[in-house]
mmCIF file with all atom_site columns, C-alpha atoms in Angstrom:
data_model
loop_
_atom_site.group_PDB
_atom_site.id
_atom_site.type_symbol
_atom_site.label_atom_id
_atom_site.label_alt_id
_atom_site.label_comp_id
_atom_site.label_asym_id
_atom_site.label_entity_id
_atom_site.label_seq_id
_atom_site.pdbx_PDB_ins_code
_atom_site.Cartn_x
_atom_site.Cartn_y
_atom_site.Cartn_z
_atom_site.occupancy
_atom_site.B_iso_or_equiv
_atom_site.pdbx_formal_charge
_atom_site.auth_seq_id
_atom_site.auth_comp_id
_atom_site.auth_asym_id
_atom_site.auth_atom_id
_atom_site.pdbx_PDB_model_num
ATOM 1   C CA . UNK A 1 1   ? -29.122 -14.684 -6.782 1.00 58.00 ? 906  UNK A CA 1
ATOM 2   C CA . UNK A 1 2   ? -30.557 -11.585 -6.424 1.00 65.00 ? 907  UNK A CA 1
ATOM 3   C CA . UNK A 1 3   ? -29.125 -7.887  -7.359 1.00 59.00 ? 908  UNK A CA 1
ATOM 4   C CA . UNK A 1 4   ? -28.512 -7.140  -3.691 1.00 79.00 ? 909  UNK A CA 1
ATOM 5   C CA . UNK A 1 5   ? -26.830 -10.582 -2.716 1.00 91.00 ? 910  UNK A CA 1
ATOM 6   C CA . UNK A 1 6   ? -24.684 -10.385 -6.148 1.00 94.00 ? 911  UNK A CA 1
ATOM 7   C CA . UNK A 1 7   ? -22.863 -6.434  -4.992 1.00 96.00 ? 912  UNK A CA 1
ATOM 8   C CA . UNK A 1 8   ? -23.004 -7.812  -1.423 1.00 95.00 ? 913  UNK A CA 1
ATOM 9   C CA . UNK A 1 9   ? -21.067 -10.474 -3.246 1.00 95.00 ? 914  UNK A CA 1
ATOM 10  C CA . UNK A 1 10  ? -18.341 -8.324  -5.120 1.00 96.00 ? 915  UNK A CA 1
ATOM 11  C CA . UNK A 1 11  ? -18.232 -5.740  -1.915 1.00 97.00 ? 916  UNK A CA 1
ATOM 12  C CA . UNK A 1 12  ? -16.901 -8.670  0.617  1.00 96.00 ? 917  UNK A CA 1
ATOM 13  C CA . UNK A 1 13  ? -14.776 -9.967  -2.494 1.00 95.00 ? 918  UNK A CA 1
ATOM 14  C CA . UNK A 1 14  ? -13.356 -6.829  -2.638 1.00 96.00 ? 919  UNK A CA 1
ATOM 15  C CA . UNK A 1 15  ? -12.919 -5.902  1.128  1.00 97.00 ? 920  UNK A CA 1
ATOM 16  C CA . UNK A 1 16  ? -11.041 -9.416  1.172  1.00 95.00 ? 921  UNK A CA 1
ATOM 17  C CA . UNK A 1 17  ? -8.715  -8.218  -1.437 1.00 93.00 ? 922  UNK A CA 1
ATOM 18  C CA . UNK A 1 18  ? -8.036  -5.039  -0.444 1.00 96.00 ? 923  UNK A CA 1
ATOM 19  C CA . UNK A 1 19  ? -7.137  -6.710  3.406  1.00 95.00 ? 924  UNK A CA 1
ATOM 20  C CA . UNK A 1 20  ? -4.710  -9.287  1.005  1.00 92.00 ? 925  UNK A CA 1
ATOM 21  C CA . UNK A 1 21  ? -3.526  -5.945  -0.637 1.00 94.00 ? 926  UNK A CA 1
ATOM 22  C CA . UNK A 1 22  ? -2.604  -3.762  2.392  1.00 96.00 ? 927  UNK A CA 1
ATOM 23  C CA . UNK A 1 23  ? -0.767  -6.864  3.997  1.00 92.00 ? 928  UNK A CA 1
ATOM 24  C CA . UNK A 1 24  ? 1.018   -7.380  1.120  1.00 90.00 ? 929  UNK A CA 1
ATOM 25  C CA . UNK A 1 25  ? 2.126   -3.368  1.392  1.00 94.00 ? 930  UNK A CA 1
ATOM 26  C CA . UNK A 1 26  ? 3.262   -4.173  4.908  1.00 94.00 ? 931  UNK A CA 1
ATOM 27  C CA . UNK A 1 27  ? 5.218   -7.179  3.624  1.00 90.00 ? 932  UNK A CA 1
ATOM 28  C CA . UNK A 1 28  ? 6.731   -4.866  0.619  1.00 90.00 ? 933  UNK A CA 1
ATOM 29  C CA . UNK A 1 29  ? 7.729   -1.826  2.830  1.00 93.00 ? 934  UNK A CA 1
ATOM 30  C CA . UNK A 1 30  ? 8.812   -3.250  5.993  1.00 93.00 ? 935  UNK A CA 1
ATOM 31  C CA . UNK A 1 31  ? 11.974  -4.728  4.707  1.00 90.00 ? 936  UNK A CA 1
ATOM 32  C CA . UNK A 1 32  ? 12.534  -1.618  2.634  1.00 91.00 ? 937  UNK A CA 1
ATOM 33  C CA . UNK A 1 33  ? 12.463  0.424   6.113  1.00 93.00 ? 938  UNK A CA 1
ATOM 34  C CA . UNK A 1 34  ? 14.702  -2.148  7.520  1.00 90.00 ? 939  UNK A CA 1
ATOM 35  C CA . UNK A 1 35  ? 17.414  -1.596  4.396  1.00 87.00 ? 940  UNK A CA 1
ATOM 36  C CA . UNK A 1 36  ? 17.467  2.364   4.408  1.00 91.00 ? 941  UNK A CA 1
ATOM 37  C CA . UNK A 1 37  ? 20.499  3.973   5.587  1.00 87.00 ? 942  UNK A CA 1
ATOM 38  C CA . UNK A 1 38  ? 21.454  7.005   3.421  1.00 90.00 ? 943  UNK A CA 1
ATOM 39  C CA . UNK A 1 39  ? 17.708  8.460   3.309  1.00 94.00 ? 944  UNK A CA 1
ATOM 40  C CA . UNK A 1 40  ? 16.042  9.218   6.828  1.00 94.00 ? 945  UNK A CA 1
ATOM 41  C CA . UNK A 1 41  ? 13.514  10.856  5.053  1.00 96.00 ? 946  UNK A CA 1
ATOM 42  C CA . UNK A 1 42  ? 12.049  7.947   3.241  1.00 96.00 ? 947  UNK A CA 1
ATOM 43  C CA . UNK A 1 43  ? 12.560  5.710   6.629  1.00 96.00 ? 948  UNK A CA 1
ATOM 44  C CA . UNK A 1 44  ? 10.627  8.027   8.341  1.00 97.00 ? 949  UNK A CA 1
ATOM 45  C CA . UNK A 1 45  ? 7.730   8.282   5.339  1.00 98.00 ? 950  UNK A CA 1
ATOM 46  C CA . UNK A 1 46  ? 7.641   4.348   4.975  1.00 97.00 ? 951  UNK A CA 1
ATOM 47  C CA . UNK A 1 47  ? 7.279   4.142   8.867  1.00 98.00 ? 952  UNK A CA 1
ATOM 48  C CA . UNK A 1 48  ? 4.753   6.809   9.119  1.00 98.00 ? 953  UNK A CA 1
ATOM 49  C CA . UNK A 1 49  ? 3.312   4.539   6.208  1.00 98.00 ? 954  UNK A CA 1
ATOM 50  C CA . UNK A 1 50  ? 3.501   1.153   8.096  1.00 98.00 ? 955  UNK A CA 1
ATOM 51  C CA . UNK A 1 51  ? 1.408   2.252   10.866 1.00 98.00 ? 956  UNK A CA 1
ATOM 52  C CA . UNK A 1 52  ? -1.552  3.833   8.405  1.00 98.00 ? 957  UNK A CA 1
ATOM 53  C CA . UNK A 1 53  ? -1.525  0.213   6.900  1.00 98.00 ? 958  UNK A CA 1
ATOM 54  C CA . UNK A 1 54  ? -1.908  -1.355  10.319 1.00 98.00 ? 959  UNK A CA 1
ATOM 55  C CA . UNK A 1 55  ? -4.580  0.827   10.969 1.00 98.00 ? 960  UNK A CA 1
ATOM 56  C CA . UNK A 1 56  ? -6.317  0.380   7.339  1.00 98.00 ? 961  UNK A CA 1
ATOM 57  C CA . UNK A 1 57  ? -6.376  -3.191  7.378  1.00 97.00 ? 962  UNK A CA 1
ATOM 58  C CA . UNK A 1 58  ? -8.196  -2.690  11.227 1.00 97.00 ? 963  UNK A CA 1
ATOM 59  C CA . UNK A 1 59  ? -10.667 -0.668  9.313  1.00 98.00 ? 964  UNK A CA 1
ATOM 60  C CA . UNK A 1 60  ? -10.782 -3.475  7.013  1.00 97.00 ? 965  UNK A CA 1
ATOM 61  C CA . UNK A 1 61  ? -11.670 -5.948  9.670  1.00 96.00 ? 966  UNK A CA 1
ATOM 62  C CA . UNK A 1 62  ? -14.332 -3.808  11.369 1.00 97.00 ? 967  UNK A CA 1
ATOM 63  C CA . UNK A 1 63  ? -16.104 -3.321  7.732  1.00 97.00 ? 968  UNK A CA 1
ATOM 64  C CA . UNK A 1 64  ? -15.991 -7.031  6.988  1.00 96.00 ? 969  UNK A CA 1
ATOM 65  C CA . UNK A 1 65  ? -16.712 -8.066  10.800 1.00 95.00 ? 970  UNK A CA 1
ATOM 66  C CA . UNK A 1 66  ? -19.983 -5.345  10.419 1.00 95.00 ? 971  UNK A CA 1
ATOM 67  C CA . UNK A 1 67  ? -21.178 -7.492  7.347  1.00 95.00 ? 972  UNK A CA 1
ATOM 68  C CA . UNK A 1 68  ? -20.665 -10.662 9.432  1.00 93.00 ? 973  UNK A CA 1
ATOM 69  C CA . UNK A 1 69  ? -17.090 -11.691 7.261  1.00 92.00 ? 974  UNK A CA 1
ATOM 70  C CA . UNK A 1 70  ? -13.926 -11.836 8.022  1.00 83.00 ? 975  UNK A CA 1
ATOM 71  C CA . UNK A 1 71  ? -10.722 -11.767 6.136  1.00 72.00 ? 976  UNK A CA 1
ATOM 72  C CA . UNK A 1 72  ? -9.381  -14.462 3.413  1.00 62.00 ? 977  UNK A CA 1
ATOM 73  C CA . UNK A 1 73  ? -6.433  -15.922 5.146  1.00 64.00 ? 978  UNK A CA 1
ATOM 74  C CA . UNK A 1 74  ? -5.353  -17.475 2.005  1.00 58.00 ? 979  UNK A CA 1
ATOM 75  C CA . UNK A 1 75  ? -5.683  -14.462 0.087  1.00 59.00 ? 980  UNK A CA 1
ATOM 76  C CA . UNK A 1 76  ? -3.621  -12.387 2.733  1.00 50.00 ? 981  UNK A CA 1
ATOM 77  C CA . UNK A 1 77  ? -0.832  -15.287 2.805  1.00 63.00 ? 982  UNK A CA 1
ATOM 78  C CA . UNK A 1 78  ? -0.044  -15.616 -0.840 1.00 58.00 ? 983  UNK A CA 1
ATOM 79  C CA . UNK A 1 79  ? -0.017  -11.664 -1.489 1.00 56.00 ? 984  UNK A CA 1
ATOM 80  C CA . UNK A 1 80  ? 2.297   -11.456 1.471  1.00 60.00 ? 985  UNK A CA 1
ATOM 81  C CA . UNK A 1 81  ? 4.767   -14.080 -0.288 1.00 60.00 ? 986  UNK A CA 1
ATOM 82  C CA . UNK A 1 82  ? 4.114   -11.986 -3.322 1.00 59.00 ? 987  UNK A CA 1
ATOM 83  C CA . UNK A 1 83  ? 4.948   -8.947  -1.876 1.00 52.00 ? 988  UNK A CA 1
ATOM 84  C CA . UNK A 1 84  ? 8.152   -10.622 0.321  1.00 51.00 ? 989  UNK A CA 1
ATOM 85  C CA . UNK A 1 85  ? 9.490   -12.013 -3.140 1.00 58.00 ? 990  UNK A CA 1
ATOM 86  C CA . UNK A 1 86  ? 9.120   -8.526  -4.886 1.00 59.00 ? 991  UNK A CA 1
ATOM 87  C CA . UNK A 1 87  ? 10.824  -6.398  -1.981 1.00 55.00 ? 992  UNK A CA 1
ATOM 88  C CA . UNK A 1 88  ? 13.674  -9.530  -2.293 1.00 54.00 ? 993  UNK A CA 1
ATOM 89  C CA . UNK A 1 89  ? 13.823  -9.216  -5.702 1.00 56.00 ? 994  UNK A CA 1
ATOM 90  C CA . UNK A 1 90  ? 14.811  -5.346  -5.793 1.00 49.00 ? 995  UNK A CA 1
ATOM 91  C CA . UNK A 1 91  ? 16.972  -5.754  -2.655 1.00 52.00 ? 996  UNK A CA 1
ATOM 92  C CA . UNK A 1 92  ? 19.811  -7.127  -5.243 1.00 54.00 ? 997  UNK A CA 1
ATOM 93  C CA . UNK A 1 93  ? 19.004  -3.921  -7.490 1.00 56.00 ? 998  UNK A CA 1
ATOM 94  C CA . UNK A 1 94  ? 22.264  -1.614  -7.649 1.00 70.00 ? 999  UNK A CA 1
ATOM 95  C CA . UNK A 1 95  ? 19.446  1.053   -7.449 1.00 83.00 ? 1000 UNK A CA 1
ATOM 96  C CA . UNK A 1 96  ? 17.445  -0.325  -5.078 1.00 84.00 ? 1001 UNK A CA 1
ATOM 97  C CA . UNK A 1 97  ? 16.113  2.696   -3.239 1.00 91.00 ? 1002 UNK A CA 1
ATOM 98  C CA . UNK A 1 98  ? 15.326  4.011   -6.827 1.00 92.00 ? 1003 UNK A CA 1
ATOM 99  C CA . UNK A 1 99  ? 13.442  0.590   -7.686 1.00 90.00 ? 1004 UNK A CA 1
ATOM 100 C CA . UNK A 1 100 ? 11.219  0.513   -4.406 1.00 91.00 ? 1005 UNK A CA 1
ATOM 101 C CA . UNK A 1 101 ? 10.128  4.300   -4.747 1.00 94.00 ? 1006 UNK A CA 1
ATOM 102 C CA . UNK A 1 102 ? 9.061   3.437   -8.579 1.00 93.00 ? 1007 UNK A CA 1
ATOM 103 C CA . UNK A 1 103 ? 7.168   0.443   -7.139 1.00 91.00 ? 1008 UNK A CA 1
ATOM 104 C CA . UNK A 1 104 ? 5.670   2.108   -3.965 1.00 95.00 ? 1009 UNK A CA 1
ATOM 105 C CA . UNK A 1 105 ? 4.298   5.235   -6.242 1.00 96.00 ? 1010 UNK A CA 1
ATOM 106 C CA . UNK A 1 106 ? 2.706   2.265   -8.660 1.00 95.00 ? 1011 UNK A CA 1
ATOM 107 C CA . UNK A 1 107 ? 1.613   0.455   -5.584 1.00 94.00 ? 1012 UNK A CA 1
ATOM 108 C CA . UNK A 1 108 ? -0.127  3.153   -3.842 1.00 97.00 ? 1013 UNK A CA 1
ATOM 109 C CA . UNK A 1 109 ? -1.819  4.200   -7.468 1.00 97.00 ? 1014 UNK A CA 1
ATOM 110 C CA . UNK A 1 110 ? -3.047  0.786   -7.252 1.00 96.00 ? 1015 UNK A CA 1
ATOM 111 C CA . UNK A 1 111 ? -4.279  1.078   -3.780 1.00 98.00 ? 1016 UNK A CA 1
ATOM 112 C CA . UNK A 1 112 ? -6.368  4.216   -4.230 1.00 98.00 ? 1017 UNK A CA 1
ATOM 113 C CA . UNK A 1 113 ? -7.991  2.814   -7.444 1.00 98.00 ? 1018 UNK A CA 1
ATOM 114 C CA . UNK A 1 114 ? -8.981  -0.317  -5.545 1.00 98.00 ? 1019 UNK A CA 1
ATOM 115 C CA . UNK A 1 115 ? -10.346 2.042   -2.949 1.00 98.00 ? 1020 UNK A CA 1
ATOM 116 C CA . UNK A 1 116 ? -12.363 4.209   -5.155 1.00 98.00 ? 1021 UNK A CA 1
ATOM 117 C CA . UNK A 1 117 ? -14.033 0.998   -6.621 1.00 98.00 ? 1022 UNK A CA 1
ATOM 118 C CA . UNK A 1 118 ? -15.031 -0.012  -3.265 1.00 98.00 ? 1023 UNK A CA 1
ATOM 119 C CA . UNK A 1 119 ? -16.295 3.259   -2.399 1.00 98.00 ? 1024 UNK A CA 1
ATOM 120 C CA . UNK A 1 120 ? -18.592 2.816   -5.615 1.00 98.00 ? 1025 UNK A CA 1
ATOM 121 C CA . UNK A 1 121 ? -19.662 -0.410  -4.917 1.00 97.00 ? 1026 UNK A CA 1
ATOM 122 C CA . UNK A 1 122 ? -20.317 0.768   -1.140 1.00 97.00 ? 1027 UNK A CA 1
ATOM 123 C CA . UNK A 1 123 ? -22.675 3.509   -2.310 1.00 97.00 ? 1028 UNK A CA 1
ATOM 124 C CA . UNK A 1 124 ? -24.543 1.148   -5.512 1.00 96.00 ? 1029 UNK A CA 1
ATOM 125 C CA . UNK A 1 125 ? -25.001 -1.337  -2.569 1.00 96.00 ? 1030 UNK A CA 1
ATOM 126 C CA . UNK A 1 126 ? -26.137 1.022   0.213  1.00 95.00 ? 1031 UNK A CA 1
ATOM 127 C CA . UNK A 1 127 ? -23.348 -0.017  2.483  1.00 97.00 ? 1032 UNK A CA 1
ATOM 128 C CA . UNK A 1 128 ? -22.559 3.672   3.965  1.00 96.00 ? 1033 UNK A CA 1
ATOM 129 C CA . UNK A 1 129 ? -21.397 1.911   7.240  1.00 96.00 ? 1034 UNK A CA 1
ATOM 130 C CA . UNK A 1 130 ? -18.698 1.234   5.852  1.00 97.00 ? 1035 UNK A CA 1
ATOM 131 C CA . UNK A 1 131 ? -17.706 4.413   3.429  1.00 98.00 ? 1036 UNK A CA 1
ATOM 132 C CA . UNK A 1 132 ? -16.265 6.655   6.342  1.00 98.00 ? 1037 UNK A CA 1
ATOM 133 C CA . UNK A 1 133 ? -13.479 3.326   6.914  1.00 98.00 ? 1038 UNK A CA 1
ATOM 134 C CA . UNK A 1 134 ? -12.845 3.373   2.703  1.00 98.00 ? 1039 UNK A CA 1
ATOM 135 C CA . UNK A 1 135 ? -12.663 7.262   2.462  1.00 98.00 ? 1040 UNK A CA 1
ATOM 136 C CA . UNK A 1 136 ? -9.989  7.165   5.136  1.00 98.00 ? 1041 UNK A CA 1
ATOM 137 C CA . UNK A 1 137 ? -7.642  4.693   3.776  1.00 98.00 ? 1042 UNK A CA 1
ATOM 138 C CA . UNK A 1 138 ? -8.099  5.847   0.754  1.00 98.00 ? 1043 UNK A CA 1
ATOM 139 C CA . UNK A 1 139 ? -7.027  9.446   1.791  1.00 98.00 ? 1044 UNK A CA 1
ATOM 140 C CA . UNK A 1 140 ? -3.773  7.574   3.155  1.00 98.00 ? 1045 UNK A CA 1
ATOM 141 C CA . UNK A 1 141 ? -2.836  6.268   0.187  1.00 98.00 ? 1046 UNK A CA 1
ATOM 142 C CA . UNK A 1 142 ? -3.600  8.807   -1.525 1.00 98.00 ? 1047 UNK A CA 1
ATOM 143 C CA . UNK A 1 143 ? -1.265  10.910  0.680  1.00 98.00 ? 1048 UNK A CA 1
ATOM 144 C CA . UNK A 1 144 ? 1.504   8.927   0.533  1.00 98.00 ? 1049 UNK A CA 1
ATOM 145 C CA . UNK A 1 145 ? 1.636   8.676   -3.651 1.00 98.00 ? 1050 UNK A CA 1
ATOM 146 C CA . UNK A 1 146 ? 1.674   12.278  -3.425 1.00 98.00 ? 1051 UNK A CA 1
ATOM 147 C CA . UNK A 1 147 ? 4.857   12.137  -0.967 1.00 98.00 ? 1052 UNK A CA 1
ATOM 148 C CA . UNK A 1 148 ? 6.197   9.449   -3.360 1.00 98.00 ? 1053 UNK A CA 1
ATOM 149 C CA . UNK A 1 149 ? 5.646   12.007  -6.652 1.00 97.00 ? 1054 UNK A CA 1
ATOM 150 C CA . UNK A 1 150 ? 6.831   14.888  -4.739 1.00 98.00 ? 1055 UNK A CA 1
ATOM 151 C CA . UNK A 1 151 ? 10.211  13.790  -3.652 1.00 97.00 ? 1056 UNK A CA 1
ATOM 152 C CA . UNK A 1 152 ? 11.180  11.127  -6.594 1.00 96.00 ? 1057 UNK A CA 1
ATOM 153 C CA . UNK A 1 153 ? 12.881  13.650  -8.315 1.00 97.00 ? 1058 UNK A CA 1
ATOM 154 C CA . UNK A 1 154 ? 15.108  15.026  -5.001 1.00 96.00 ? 1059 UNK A CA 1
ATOM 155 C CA . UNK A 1 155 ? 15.498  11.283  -4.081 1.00 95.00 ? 1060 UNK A CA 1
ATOM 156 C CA . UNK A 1 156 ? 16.860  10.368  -7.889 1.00 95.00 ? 1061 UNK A CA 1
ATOM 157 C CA . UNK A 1 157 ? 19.162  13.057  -7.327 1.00 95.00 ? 1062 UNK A CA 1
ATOM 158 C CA . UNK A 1 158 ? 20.365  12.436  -4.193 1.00 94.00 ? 1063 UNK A CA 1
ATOM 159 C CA . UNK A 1 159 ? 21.254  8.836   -5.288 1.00 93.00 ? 1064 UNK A CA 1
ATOM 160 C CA . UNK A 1 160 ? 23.304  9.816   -8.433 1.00 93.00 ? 1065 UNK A CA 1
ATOM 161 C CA . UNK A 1 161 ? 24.950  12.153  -6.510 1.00 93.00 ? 1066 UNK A CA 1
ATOM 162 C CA . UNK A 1 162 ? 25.831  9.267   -3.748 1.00 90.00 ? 1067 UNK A CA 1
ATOM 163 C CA . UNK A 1 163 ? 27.127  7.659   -6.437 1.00 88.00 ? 1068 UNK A CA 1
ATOM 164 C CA . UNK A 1 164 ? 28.918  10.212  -8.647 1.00 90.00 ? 1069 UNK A CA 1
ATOM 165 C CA . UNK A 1 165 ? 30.637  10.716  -4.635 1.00 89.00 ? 1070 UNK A CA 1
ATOM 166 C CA . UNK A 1 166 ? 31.595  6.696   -4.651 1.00 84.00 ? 1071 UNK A CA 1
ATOM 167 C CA . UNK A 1 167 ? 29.112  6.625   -1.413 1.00 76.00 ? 1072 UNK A CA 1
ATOM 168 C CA . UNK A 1 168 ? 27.023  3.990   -0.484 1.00 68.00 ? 1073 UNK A CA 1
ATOM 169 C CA . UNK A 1 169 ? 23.646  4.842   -2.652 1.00 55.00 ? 1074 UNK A CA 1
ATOM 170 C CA . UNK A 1 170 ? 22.348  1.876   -2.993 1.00 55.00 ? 1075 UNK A CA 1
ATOM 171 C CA . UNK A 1 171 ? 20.022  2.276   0.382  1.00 63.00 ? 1076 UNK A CA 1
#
């Protein structure tokens, strides 16, 4: 295999997992958005959040669709599960709401590296169809783990103070 087939090889490999890796965020945060009560202002952040993930795995698509691929529906089904089992998992958390903004701010960190290696491997392969699609999401993501980091602290505090109060804080 040539040079060129072999980083047209790990670019689709890597636009399949990073489809598998925003549909697993959708399966993580949309039962977290469906749990919130006592904090509108990470409902409304998660939400805003949801529909740049729609939109980033369409961008997804039309990358992979412009190389003639398409998505790995195997790949997107068992990081969903993955993702369904880990927002299940903190839902039984006493500080659930604590828990998920922990993992969201690690998720997203995760999301922009695998972004910024794609953006690489779109400019060593000469793929700059598809770099105006990568820079995007990855200026979502990175948005959002700079929400996350901004308001962890004010969202810590607001939950021990639910709590000191004998409130609801769990979500």
């Amino acid at each position: 295999m040539a040079v060129a087939d072999e980083t047209r090889t790990i670019f689709v490999t890597g636009l399949k997992n990073a489809h598998a890796m925003e549909n697993q965020a959708l399966s993580i945060m949309k039962p977290q958005v469906s749990r919130i009560e006592n904090y509108p202002e990470v409902a409304t952040r998660l939400e805003a959040h949801i529909r740049e993930t729609e939109g980033q795995i369409q961008r997804l698509e039309a990358i992979l669709s412009g190389l003639s691929e398409s998505n790995s529906a195997l790949k997107d089904m068992a990081l969903s599960m993955g993702g369904s089992m880990a927002a299940i998992s903190h839902s039984m958390a006493g500080d659930e709401i604590v828990k998920n903004s922990l993992a969201n701010f690690a998720f997203e960190n995760y999301e922009i590296a695998a972004y910024k290696s794609l953006l690489t491997i779109a400019e060593l392969g000469n793929f700059p169809a598809a770099t105006a699609g990568l820079k995007a999401n990855l200026d979502e993501e990175v948005a959002m783990a700079d929400w996350l980091d901004h308001n962890l602290r004010s969202l810590t505090m607001k939950f021990a103070s639910l709590k000191e109060a004998g409130a609801p804080a769990k979500i």
